[in-house]
Coordinates of C-alpha atoms and ligand atoms in Angstrom, one line a residue:
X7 CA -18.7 -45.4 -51.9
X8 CA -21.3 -44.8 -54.3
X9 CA -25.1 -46.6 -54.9
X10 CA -23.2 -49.1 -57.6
X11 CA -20.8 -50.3 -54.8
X12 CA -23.9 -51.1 -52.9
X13 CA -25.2 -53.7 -55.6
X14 CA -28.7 -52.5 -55.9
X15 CA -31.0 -53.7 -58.7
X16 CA -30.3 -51.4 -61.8
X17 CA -33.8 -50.6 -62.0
X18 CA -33.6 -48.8 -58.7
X19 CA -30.4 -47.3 -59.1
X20 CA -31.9 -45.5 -62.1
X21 CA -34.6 -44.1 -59.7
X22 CA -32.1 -42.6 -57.3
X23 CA -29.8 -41.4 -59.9
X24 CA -33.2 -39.3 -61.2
X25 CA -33.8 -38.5 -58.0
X26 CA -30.3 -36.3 -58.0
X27 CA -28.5 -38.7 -55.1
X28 CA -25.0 -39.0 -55.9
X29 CA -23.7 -41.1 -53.3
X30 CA -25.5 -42.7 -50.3
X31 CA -26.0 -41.5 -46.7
X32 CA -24.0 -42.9 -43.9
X33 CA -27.0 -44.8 -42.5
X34 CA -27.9 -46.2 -46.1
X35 CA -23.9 -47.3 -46.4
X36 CA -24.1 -48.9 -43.4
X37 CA -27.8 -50.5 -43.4
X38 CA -28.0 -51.7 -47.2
X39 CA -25.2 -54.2 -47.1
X40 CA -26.7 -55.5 -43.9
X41 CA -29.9 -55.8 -44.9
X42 CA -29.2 -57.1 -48.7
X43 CA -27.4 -59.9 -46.7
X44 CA -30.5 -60.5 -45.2
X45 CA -30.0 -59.7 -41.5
X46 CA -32.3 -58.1 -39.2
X47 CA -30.9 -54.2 -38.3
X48 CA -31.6 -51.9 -35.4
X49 CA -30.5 -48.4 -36.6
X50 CA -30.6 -45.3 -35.0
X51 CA -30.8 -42.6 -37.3
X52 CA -33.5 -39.6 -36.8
X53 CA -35.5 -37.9 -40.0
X54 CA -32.9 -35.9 -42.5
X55 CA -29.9 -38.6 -42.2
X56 CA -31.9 -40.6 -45.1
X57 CA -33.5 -43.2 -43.3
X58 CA -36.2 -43.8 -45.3
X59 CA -34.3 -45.2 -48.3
X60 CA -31.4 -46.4 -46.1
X61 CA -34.2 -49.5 -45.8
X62 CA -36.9 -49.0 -49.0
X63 CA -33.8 -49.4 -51.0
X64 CA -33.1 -53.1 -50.1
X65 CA -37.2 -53.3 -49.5
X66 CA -37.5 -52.7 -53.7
X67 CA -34.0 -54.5 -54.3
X68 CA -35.8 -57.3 -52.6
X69 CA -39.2 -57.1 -54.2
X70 CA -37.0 -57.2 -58.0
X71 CA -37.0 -61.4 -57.6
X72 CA -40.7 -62.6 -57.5
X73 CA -41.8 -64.4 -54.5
X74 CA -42.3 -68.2 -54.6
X75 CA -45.7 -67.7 -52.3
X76 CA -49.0 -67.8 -53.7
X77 CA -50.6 -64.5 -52.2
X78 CA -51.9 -60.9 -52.7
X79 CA -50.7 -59.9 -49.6
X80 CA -48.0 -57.3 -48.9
X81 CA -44.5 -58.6 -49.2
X82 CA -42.8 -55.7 -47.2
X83 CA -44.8 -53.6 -44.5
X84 CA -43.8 -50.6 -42.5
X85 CA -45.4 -49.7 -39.6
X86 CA -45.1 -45.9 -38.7
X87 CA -46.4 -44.1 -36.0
X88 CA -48.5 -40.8 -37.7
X89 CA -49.4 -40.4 -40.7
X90 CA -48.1 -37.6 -41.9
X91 CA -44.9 -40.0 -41.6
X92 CA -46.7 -43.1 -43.4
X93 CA -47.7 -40.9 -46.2
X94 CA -43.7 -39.8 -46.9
X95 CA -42.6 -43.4 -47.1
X96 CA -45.4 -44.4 -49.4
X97 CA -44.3 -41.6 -51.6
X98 CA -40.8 -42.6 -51.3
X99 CA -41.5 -46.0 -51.9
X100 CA -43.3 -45.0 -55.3
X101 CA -40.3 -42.7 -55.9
X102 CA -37.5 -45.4 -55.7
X103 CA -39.3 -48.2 -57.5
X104 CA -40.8 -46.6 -60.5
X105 CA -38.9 -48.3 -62.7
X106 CA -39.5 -51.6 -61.2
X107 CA -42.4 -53.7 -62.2
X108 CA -45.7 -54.2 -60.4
X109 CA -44.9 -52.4 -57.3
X110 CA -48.3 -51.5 -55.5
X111 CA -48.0 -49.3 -52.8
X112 CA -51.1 -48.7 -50.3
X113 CA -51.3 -46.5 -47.3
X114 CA -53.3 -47.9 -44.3
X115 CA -54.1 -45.5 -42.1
X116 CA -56.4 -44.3 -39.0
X117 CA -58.8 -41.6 -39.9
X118 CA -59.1 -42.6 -43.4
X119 CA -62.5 -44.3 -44.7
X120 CA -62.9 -47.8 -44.6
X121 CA -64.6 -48.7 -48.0
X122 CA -61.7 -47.6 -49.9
X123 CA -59.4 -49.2 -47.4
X124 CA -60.9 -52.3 -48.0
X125 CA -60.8 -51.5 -52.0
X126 CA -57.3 -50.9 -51.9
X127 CA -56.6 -54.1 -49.9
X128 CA -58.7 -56.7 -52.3
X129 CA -56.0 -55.9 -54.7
X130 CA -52.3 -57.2 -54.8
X131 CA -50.3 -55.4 -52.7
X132 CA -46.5 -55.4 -52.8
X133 CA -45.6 -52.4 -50.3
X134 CA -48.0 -51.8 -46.8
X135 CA -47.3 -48.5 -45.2
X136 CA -49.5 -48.3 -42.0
X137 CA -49.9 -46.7 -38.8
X138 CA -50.7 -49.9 -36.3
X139 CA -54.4 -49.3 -34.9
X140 CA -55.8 -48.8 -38.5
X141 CA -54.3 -52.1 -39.6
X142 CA -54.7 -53.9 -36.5
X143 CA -58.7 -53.3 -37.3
X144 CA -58.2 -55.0 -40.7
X145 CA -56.6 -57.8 -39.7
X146 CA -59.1 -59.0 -37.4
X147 CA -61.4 -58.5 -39.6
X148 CA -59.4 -61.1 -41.6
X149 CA -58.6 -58.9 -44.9
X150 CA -54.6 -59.0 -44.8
X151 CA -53.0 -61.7 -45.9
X152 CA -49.5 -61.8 -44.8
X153 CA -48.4 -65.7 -45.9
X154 CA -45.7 -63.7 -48.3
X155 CA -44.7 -61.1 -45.7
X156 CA -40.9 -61.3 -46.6
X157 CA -40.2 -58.1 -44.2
X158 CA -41.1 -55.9 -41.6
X159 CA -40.1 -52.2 -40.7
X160 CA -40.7 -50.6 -37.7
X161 CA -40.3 -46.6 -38.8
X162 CA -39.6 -44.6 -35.6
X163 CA -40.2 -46.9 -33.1
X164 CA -39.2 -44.7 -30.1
X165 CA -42.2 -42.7 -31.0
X166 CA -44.3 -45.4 -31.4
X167 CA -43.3 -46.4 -28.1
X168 CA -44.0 -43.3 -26.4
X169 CA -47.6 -43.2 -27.9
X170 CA -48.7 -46.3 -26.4
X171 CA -48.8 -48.0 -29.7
X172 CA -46.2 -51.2 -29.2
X173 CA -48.5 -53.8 -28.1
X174 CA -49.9 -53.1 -31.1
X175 CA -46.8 -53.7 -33.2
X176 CA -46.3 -56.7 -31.4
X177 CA -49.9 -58.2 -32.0
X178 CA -49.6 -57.4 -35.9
X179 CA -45.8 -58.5 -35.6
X180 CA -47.2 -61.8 -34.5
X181 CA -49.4 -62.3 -37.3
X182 CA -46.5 -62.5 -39.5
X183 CA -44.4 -65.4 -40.4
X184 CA -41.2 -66.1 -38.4
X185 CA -39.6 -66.4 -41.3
X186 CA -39.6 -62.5 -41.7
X187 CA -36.3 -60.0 -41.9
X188 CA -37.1 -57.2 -39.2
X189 CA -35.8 -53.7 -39.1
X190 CA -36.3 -51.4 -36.4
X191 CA -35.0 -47.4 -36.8
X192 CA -35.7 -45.1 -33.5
X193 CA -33.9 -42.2 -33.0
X194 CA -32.2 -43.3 -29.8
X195 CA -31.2 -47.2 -29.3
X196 CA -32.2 -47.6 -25.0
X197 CA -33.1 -49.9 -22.6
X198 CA -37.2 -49.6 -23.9
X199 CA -36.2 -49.3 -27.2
X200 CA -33.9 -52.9 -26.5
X201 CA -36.6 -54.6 -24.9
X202 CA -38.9 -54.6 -28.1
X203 CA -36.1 -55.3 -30.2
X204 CA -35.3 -58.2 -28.3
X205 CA -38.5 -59.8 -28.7
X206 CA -39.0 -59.4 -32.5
X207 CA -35.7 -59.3 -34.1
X208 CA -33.7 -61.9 -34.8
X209 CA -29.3 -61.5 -33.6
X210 CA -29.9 -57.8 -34.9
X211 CA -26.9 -55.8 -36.2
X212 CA -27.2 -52.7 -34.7
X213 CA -26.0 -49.7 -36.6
X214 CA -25.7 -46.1 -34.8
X215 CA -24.9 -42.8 -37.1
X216 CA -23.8 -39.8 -35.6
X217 CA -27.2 -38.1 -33.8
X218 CA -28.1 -34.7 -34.0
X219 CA -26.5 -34.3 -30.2
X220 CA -23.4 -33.2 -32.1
X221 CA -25.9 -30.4 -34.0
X222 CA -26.8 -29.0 -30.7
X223 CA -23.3 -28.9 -29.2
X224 CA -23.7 -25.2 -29.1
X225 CA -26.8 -24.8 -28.0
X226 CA -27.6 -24.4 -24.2
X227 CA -30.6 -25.9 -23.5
X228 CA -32.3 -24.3 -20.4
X229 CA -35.6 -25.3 -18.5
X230 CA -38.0 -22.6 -16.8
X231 CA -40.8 -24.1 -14.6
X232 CA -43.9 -22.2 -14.9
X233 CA -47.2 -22.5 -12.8
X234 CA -49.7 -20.9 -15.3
X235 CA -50.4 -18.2 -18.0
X236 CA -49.0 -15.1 -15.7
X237 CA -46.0 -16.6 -14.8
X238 CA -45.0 -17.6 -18.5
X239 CA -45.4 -13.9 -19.0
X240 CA -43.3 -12.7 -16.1
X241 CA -40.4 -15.0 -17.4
X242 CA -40.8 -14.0 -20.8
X243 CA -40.6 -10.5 -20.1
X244 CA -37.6 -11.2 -17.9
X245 CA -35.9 -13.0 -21.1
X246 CA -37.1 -10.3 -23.6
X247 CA -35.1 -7.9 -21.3
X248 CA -32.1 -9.2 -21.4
X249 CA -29.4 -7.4 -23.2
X250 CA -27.5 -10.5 -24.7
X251 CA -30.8 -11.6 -26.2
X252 CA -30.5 -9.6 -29.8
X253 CA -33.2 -11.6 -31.3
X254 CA -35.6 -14.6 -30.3
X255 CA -37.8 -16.7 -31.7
X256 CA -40.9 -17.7 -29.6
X257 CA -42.8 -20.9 -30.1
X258 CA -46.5 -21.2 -28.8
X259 CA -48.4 -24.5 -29.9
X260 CA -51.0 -22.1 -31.8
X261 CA -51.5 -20.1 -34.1
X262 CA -53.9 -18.1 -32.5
X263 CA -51.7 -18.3 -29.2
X264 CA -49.0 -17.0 -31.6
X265 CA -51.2 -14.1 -32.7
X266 CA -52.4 -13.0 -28.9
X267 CA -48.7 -13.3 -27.7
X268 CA -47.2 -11.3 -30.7
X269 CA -50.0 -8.2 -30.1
X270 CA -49.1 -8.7 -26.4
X271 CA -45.7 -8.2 -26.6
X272 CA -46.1 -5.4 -29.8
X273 CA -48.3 -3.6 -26.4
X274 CA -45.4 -3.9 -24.5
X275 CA -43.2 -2.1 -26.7
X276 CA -41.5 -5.2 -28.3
X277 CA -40.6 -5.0 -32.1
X278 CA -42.5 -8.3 -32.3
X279 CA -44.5 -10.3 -34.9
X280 CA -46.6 -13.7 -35.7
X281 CA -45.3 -15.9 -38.4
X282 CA -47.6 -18.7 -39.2
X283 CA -49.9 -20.8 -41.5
X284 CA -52.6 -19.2 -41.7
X285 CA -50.6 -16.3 -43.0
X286 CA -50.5 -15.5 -47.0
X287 CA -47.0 -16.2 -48.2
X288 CA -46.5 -12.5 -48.5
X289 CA -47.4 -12.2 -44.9
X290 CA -44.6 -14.2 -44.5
X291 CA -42.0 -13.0 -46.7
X292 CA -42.1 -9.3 -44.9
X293 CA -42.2 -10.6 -41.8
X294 CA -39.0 -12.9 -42.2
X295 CA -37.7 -9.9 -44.2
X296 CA -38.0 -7.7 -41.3
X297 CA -36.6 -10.4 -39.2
X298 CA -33.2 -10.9 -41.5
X299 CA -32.6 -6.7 -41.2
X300 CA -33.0 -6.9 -37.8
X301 CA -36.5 -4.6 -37.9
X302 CA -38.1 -7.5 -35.6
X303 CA -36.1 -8.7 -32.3
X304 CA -39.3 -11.4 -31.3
X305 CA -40.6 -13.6 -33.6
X306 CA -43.4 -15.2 -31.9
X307 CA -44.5 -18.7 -34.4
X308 CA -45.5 -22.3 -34.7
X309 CA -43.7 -25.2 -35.7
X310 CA -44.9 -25.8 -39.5
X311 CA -44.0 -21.8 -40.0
X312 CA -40.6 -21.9 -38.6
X313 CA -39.0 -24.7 -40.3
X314 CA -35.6 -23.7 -42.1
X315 CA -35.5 -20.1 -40.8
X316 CA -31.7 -19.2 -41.1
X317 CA -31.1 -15.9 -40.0
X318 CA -27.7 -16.0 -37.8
X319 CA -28.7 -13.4 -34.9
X320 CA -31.1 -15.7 -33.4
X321 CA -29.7 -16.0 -30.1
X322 CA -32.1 -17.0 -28.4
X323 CA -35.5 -19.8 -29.2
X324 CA -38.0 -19.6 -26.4
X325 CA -40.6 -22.5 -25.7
X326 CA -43.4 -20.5 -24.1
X327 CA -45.2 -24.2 -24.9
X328 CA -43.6 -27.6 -25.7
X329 CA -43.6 -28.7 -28.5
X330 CA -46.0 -31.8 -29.0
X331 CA -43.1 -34.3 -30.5
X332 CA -39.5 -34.3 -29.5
X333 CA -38.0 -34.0 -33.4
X334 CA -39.7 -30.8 -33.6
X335 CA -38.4 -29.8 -30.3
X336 CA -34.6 -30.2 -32.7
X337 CA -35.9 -28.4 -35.5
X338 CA -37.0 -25.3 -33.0
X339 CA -33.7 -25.0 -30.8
X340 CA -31.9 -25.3 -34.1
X341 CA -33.5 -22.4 -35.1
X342 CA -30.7 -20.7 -33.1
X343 CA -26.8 -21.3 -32.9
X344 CA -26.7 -21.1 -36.5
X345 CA -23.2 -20.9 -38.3
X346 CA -21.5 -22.1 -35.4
X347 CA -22.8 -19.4 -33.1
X348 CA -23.4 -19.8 -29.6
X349 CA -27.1 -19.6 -28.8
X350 CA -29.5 -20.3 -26.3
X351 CA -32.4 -22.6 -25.7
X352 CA -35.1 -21.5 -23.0
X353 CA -38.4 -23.8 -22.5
X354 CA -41.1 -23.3 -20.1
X355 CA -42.9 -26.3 -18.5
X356 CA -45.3 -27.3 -15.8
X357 CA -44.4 -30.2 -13.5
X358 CA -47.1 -32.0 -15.3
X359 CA -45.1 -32.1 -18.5
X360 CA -42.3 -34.1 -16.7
X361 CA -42.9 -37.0 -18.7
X362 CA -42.9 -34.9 -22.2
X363 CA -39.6 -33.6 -21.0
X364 CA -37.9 -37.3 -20.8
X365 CA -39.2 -38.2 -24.1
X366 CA -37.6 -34.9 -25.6
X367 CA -34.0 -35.4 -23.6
X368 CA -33.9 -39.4 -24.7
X369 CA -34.8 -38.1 -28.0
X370 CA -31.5 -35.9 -27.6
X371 CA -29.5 -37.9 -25.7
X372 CA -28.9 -34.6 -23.5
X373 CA -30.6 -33.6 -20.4
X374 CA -32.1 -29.7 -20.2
X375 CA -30.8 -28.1 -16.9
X376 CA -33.2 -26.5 -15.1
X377 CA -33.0 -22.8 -13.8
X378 CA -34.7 -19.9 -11.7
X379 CA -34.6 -16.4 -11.9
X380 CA -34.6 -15.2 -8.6
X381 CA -38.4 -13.2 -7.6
X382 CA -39.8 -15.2 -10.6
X383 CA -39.5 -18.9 -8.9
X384 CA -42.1 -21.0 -9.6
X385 CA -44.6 -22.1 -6.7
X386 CA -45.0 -25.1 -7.7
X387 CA -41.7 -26.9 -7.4
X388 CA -41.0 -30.5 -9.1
X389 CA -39.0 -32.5 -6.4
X390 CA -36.1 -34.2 -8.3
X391 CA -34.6 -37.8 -7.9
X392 CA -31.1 -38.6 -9.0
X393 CA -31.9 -41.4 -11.3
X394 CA -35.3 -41.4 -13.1
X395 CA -38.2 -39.3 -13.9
X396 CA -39.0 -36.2 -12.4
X397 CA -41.4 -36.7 -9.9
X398 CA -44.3 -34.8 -8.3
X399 CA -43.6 -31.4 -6.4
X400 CA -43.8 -30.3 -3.2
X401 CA -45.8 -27.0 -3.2
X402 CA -44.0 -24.2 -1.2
X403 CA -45.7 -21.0 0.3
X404 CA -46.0 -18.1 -2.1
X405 CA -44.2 -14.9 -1.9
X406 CA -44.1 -11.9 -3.1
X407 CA -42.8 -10.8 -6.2
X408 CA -39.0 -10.0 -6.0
X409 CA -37.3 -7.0 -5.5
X410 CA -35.9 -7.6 -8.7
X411 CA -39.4 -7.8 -11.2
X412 CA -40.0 -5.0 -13.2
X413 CA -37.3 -3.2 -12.0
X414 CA -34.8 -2.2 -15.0
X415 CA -31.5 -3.4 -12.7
X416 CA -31.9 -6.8 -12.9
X417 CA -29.0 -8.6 -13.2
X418 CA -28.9 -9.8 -16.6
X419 CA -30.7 -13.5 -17.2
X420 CA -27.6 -15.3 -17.9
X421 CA -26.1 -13.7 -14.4
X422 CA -28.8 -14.8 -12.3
X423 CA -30.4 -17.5 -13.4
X424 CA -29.0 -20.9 -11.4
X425 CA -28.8 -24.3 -12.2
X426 CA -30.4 -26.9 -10.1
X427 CA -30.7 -29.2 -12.4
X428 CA -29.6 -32.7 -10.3
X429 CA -28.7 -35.4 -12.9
X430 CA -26.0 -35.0 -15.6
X431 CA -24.9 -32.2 -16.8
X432 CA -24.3 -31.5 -20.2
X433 CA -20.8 -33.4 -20.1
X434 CA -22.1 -36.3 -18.2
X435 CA -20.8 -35.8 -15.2
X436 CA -23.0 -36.5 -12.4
X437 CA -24.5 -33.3 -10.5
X438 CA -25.0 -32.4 -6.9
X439 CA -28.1 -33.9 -5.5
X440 CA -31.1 -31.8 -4.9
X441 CA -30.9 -30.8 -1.5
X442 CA -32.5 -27.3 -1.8
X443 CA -30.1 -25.5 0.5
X444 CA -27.2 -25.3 -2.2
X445 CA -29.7 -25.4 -5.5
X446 CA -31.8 -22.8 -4.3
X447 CA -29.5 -20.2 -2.0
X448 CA -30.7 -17.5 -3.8
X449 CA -34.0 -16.7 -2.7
X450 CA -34.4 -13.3 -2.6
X451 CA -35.8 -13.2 0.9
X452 CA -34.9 -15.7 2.7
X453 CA -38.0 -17.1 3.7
X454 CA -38.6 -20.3 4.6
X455 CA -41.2 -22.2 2.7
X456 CA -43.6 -25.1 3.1
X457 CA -44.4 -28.0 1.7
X458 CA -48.3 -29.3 0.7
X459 CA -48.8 -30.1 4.5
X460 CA -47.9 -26.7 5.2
X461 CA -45.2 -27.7 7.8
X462 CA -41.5 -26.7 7.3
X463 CA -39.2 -27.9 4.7
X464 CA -35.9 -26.8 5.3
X465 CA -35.2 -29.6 3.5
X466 CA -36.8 -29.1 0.3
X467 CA -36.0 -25.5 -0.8
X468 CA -33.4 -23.4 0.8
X469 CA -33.8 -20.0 2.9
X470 CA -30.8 -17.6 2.4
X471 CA -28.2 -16.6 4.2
Ligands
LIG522 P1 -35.2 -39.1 -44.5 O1 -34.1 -39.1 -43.4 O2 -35.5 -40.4 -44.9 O3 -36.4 -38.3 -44.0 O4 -34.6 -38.3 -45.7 C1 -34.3 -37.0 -45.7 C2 -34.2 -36.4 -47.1 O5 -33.0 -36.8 -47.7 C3 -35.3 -36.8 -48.1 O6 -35.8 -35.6 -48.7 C4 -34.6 -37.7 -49.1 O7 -35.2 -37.5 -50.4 C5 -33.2 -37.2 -49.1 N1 -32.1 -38.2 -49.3 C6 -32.2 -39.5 -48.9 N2 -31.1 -40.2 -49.3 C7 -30.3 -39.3 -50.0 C8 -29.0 -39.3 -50.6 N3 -28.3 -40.4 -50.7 N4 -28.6 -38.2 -51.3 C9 -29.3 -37.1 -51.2 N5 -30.5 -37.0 -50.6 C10 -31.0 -38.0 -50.0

């Protein structure tokens, strides 16, 4: 199929044809005929499949015939939930419809001044890109006119959701006319992500493309949790040591964490390095250099620094901090398993991050086992339930470091580590419930612990045999 079978206005297959696309995405094949037709479309397709034009194409294709309304208001508006992602679409919107007449994009967004907000608005205005709080503020202030609001996107609307921001989508939906077309993309189609949808759209056709679960088929995904700063150390050491582990990459949330961690780890005797932003583009060129030919085995590095890294001995990407959204949670873990090798996905979280955690595995449709290293359990233990969130721990008594730590003989990571991660597992089967005795029969010494009341819980984690 190419962008002529699609019957796009000429004018904007001109700009995608300049743009170097020779034939549409899946999610554009799908979504364009469905939304030329005029239905309203729930898609599922995450950032890199083409999303964006898979609904600014019909947008423009739409904004070709001139509206019968008298208005300056905007005629399409997309709702995103940062910026960073408003300011794309804007940019593809100018890029597809160049060669259409009169298209006026403006970006609406939080943190930007008001003034020229207001400037930008008194003017006709074909294409609104806006993050919701921003433009909730103008509208009650009464400067939006959306009389010839023809449609409405919602642009990552699982995010949206998870940053508290769909009330507001639904106040500003509401202030547009029923008569709109509606499209909502999310990276995962649930049960939240249903329940919006079923109050703004209208019959939606829903259209699903092929996730990036398939990407991360060969990636384990593993889940440490840590108690604080020490212990994210201790485990980190442990996983430096291990001999499978021919070269990681490290994420912190910093760059200055990035720095302190890299020096750390250089103390320890680690051929390890920063790679970051603040670095001069030379800086960076050695340092992936000595990366490639193998003269660096940790790579410690931020998100921004470490997008499209593609070195193939990567077998291992260490969270030593979550990332802050769940896509770049994909982009790190891909950063291993590359050319269809195996490779390995280690995260460290607190039990406060239990909520971050479900927003990363709905974002991936997979769950992330977790695991302990015998001697380096955490104290703080989350207390699972079979069906929903993870919720808060039960405390057990501390012990001593294991016989194992800093000891040479460990058994290798991938040896000792144990699952007792209760829900799915990676096939979907269901898992053993957490019962403690079986998850954690490995405690190196056997000893009873306690829960927050300081009585005993044989119940809650296991003693040994
Ligand atoms: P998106 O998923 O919207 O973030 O798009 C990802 C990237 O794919 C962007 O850089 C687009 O410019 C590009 N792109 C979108 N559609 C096509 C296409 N049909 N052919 C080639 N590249 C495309």
């Amino acid at each position: 199929m190419s962008f002529e079978d699609l019957n796009l206005h000429p004018a904007i297959i001109k700009a995608i044809t300049e743009a170097g696309y020779t034939a549409p995405t899946p999610i554009q094949k799908q979504a364009i005929p469905e939304l030329i037709a005029g239905h309203d479309v729930m898609a599922s397709a995450q950032t890199g499949t083409g999303k964006t034009a898979a609904f600014m194409l019909p947008a423009l294709h739409l904004l070709a015939t001139p509206s019968q309304v008298r208005s300056r208001g905007p005629r399409i508006l997309v709702l995103t939930p940062t910026r960073e992602l408003a300011l794309q679409v804007s940019e593809a919107a100018k890029k597809y419809g160049k060669h259409l007449p009169r298209i006026n994009v403006v970006s609406i967004l939080g943190g930007m001044p008001y003034p020229l907000q207001n400037k930008l608005l008194s003017q006709p205005v074909e294409i609104l890109v806006a993050t919701p709080g921003r433009l909730i503020d103008h509208i009650q202030r009464g400067r939006i006119d959306f009389k010839r609001l023809q449609m409405l996107v919602l642009d990552e609307a699982d995010r949206m959701l998870d940053m508290g921001f769909i009330e507001d989508v639904e106040t500003i939906a509401a202030a547009t006319p029923d008569t709109r077309q509606t499209l909502l993309f999310s990276a995962t189609l649930d049960g939240a992500i249903d329940k919006v949808a079923a109050k703004l759209l209208k019959t939606p056709k829903r259209i699903q493309v092929a996730s990036s679960k398939t990407r991360l088929d060969n990636i384990e995904q593993r889940l440490h949790y840590t108690d604080d700063m020490s212990h994210k150390n201790r485990l980190l050491d442990h996983l430096l040591r291990d001999e499978s582990m021919k070269q990681a990459i490290v994420f912190t949330a910093t760059k200055r964490d990035a720095d302190t961690l890299a020096d750390n780890l250089h103390a320890q005797g680690f051929a390890a390095a920063a790679l970051h932003g603040d670095m001069n583009q030379r800086e960076r060129n050695r340092t992936l250099t000595r990366l490639r030919n193998g003269g660096l085995r940790v790579l410690v590095a931020t998100d921004v620094a470490a997008r499209g890294i593609d070195v193939a001995d990567i077998t291992h990407v260490i969270n030593f901090d979550l990332p802050k959204f769940a896509e770049d949670y994909v982009h790190r873990i891909g950063r291993t398993g590359r050319a269809g090798a195996a490779g390995t996905a280690v995260s460290f979280a607190s039990v406060k991050d239990s909520l971050h955690l479900s927003r990363i595995e709905r974002y991936t449709g997979q769950r992330i086992s977790s695991h302990i290293i015998p001697g380096l359990e955490p104290r703080i233990k989350p207390r699972f339930n079979n069906n929903g969130p993870r919720s808060a721990p039960n405390v057990t008594q501390k012990h001593k470091r294991s016989p194992f730590a800093g000891n040479d003989k460990r058994p290798a990571f991938g040896a000792a580590a144990q699952t007792h991660e209760p829900g799915r597992t990676r096939n979907g089967e269901r898992g053993k419930s957490f019962d403690g005795n079986r998850s954690f029969g490995h405690h190196p010494r056997g000893n009873a612990v306690r829960n927050s009341s300081g009585g005993k819980s044989s119940h809650q984690f296991a003693r040994t045999k």
